[in-house]
Tab-separated table of C-alpha atoms in Angstrom:
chain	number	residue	atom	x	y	z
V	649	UNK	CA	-2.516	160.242	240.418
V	650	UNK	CA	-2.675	158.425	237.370
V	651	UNK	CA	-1.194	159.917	233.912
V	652	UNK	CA	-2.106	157.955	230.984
V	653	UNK	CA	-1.727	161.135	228.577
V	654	UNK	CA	1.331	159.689	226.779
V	655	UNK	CA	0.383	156.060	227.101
V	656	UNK	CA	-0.706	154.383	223.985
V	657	UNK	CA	-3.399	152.002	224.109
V	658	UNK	CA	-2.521	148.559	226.183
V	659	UNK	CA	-0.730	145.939	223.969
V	660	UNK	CA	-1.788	142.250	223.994
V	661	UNK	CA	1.142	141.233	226.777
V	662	UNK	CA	-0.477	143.750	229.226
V	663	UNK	CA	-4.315	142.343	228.127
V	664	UNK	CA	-3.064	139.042	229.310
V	665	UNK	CA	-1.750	141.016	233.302
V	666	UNK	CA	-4.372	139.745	235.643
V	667	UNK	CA	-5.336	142.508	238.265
V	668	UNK	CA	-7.261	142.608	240.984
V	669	UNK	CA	-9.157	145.552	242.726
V	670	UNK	CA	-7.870	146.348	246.562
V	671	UNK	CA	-11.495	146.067	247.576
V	672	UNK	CA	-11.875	142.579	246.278
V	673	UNK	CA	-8.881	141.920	248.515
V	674	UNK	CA	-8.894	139.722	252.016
V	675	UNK	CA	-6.600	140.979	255.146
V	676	UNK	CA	-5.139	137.613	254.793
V	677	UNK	CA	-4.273	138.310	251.570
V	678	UNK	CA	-3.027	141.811	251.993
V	679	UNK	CA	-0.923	140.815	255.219
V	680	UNK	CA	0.157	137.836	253.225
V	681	UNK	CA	1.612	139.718	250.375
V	682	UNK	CA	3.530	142.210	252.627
V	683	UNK	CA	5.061	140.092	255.110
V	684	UNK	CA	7.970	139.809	252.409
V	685	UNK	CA	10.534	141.914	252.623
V	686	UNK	CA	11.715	141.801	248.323
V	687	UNK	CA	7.708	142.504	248.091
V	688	UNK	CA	7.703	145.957	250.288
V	689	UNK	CA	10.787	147.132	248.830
V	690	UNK	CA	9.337	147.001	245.396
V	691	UNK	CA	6.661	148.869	247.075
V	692	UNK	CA	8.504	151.730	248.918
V	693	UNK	CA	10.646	152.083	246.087
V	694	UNK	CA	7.289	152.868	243.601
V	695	UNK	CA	6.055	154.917	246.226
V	696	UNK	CA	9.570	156.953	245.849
V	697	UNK	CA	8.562	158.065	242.484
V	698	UNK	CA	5.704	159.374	240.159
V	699	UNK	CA	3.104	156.576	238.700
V	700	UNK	CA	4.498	154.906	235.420
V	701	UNK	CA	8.180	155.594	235.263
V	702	UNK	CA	9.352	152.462	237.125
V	703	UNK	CA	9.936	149.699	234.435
V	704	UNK	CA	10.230	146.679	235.895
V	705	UNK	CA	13.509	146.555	234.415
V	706	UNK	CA	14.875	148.608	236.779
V	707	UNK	CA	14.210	146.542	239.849
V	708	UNK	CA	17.242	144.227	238.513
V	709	UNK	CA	19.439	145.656	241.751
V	710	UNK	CA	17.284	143.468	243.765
V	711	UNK	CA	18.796	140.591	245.216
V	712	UNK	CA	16.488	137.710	244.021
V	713	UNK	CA	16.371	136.287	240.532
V	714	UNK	CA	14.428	137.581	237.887
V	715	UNK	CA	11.481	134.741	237.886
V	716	UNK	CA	11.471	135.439	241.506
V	717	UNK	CA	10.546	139.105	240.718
V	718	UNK	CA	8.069	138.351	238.132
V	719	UNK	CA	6.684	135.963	240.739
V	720	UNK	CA	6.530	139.321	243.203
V	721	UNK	CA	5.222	141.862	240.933
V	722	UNK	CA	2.147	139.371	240.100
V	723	UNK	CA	1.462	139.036	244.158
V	724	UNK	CA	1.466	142.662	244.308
V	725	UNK	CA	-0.938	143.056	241.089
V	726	UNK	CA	-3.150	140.263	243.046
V	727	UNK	CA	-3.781	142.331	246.137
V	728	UNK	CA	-4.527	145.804	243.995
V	729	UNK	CA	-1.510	147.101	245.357
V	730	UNK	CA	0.654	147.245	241.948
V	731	UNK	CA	-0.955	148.314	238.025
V	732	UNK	CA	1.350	147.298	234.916
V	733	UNK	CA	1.036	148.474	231.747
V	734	UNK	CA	3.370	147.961	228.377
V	735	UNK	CA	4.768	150.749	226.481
V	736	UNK	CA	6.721	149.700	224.240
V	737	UNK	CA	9.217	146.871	225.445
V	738	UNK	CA	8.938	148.801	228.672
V	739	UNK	CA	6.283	147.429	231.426
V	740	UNK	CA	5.579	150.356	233.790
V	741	UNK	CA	4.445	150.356	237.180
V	742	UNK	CA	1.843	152.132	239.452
V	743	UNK	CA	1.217	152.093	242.621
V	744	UNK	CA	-2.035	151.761	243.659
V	745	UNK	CA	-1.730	153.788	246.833
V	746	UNK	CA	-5.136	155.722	246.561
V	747	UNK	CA	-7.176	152.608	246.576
V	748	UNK	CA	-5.203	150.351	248.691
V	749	UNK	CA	-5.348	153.241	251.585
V	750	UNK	CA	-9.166	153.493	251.109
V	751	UNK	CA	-9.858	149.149	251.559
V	752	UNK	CA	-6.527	148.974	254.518
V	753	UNK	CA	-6.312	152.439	255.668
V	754	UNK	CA	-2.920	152.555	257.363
V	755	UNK	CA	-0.705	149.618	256.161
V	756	UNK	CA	0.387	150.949	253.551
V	757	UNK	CA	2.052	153.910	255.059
V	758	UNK	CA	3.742	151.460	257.859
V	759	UNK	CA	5.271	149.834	254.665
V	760	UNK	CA	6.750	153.037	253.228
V	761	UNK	CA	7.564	154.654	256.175
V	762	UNK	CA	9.682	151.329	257.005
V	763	UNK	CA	12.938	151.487	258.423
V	764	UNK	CA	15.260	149.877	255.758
V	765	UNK	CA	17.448	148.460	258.923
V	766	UNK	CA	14.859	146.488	259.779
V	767	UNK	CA	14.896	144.730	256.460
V	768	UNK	CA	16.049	141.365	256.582
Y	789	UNK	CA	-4.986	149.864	280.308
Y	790	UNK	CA	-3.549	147.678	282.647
Y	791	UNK	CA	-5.456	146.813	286.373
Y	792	UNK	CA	-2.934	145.065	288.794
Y	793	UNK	CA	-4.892	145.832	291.361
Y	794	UNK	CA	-6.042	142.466	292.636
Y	795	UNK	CA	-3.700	140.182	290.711
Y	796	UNK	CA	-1.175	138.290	293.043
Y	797	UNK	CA	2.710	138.627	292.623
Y	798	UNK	CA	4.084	136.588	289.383
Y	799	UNK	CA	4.079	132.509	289.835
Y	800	UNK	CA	7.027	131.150	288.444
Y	801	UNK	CA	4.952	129.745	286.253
Y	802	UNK	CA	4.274	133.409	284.674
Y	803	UNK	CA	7.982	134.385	285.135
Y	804	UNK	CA	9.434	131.597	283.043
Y	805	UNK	CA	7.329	133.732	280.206
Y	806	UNK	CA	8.758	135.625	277.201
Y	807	UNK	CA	7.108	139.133	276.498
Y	808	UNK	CA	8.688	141.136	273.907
Y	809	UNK	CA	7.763	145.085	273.920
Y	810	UNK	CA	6.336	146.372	270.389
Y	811	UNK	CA	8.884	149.295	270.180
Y	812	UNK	CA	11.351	145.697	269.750
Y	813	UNK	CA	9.448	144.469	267.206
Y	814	UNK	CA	10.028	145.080	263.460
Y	815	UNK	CA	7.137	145.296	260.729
Y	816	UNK	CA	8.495	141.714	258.844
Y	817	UNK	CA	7.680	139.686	262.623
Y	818	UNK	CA	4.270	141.956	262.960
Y	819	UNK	CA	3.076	141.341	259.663
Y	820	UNK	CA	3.829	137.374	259.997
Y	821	UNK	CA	2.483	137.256	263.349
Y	822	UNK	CA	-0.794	138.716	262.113
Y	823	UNK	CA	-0.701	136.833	257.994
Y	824	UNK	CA	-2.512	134.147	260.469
Y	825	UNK	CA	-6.340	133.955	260.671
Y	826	UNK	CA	-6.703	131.888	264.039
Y	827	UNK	CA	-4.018	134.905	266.181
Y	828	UNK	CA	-6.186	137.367	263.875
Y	829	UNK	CA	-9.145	136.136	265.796
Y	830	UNK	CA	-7.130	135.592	269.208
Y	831	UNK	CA	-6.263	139.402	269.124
Y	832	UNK	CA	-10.314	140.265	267.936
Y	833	UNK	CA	-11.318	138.728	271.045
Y	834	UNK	CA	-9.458	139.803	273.349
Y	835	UNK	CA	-10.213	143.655	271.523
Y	836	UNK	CA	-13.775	143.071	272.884
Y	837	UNK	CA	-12.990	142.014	276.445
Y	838	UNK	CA	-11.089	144.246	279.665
Y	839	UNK	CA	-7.912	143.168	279.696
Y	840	UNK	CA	-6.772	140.416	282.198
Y	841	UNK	CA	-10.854	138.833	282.335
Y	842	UNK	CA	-9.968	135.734	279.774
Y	843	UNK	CA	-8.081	133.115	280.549
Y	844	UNK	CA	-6.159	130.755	277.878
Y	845	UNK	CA	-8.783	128.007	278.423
Y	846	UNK	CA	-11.768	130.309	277.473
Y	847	UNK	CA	-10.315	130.264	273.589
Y	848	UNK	CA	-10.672	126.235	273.344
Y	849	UNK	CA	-13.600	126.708	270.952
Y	850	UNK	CA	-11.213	127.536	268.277
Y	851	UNK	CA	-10.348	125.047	265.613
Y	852	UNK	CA	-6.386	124.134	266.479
Y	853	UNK	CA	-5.284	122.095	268.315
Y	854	UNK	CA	-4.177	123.132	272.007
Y	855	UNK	CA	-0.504	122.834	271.205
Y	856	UNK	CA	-0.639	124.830	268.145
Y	857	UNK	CA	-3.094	127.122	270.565
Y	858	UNK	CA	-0.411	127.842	272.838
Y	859	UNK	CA	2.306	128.437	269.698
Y	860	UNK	CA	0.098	131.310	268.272
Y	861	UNK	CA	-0.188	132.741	272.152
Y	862	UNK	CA	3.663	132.147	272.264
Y	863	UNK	CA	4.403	134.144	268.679
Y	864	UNK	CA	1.863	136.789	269.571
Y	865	UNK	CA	3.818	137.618	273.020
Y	866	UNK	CA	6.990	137.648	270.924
Y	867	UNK	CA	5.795	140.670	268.805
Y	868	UNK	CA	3.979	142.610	271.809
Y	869	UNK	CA	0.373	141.667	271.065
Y	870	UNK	CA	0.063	140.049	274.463
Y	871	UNK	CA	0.882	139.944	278.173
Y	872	UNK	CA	0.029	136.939	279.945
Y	873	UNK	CA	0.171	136.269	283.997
Y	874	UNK	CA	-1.166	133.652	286.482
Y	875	UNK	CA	-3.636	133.964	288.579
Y	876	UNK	CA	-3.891	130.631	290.095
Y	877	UNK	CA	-4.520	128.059	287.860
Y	878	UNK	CA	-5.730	130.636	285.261
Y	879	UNK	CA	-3.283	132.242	282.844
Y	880	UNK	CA	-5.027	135.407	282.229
Y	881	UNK	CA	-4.648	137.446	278.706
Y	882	UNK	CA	-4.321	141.159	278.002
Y	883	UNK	CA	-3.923	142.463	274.637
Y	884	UNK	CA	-1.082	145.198	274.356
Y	885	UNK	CA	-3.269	147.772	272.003
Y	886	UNK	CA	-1.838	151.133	273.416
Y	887	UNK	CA	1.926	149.929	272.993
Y	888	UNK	CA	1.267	148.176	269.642
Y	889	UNK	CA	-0.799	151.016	268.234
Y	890	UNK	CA	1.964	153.085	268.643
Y	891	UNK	CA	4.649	151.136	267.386
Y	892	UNK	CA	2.216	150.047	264.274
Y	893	UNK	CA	-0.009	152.874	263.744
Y	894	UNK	CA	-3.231	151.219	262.132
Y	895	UNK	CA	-2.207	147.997	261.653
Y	896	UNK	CA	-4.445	146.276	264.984
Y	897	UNK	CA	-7.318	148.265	264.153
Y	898	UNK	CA	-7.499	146.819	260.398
Y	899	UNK	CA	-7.502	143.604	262.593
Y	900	UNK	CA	-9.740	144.308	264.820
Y	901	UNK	CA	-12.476	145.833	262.436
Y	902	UNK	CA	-11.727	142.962	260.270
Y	903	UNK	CA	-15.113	140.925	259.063
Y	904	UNK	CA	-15.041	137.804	259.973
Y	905	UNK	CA	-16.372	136.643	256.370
Y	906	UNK	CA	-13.283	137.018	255.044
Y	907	UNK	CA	-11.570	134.414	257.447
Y	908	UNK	CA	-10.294	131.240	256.389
């Protein structure tokens, strides 16, 4: 669930972080968005670990370039799956499981429960 | 489920067909196969019919071309969304639901129950 106990108040970077709501979300854009295989990593990986204590700056390990990432992180914000917030220099990341199972009930957990073999 | 019962032995025609199983298939080729709003509507049709009862030429009222028609038949066999055979002149259609609902728990039901507003 979400913890925003020790988060201070959003800074004017994460004002400008467009999000979008799961239900406002198209199938097309949902299947869209996860038929990339960088794009359900970042996924499975947040789903690996409480809500806000992934900064984005420790996705580096992935093997695309950093614009390429920021590029990722905003398609996952634009189909409700991903929430970013700034503490600090720090830009944490949640997962927004809870909402994305209510509007596609399933495809998330086909995602997670990925084999990483199949990865390409 | 399937009903052989009064379909004649395989034409070449029908053996010179590729049909991939589901348990072959990974998530990246399902996902792709599905991030496509005319095969989206290919497999919602053939969800509301008993298997092997429409042929290829009863889906001509869709928007594409019959080329690219039999390309999104072709890439839906290849990740176990359909079984085709002849029957005569008639290449008959059955959607592989059981198989691919296990393989992709979820995933052709979202597709299935998907409202057709939302289509491009």
């Amino acid at each position: 669930m979400e913890q925003y106990t020790s988060v201070r108040s959003p800074s004017n970077r994460t004002r400008n972080l467009t999000h979008v709501s799961p239900v406002e979300v198209s199938l097309q854009a949902a299947l869209e968005a996860l038929a990339d295989p960088i794009r359900r990593r970042i996924v499975r990986e947040l789903a690996a670990v409480p809500d806000w204590t992934r900064p984005c700056g420790t996705f580096s390990h992935l093997p695309v370039a950093k614009s390429t990432l920021s590029h990722h992180f905003s398609v996952l914000r634009n189909v409700g799956l991903l929430e970013q917030r700034d503490e600090g220099a720090r830009r944490l990341n949640r997962l927004r499981r809870p909402e994305f199972d209510e509007r596609f009930p399933g495809l998330l957990g086909l995602v997670v429960e990925e084999d990483y073999e199949t990865e390409t």
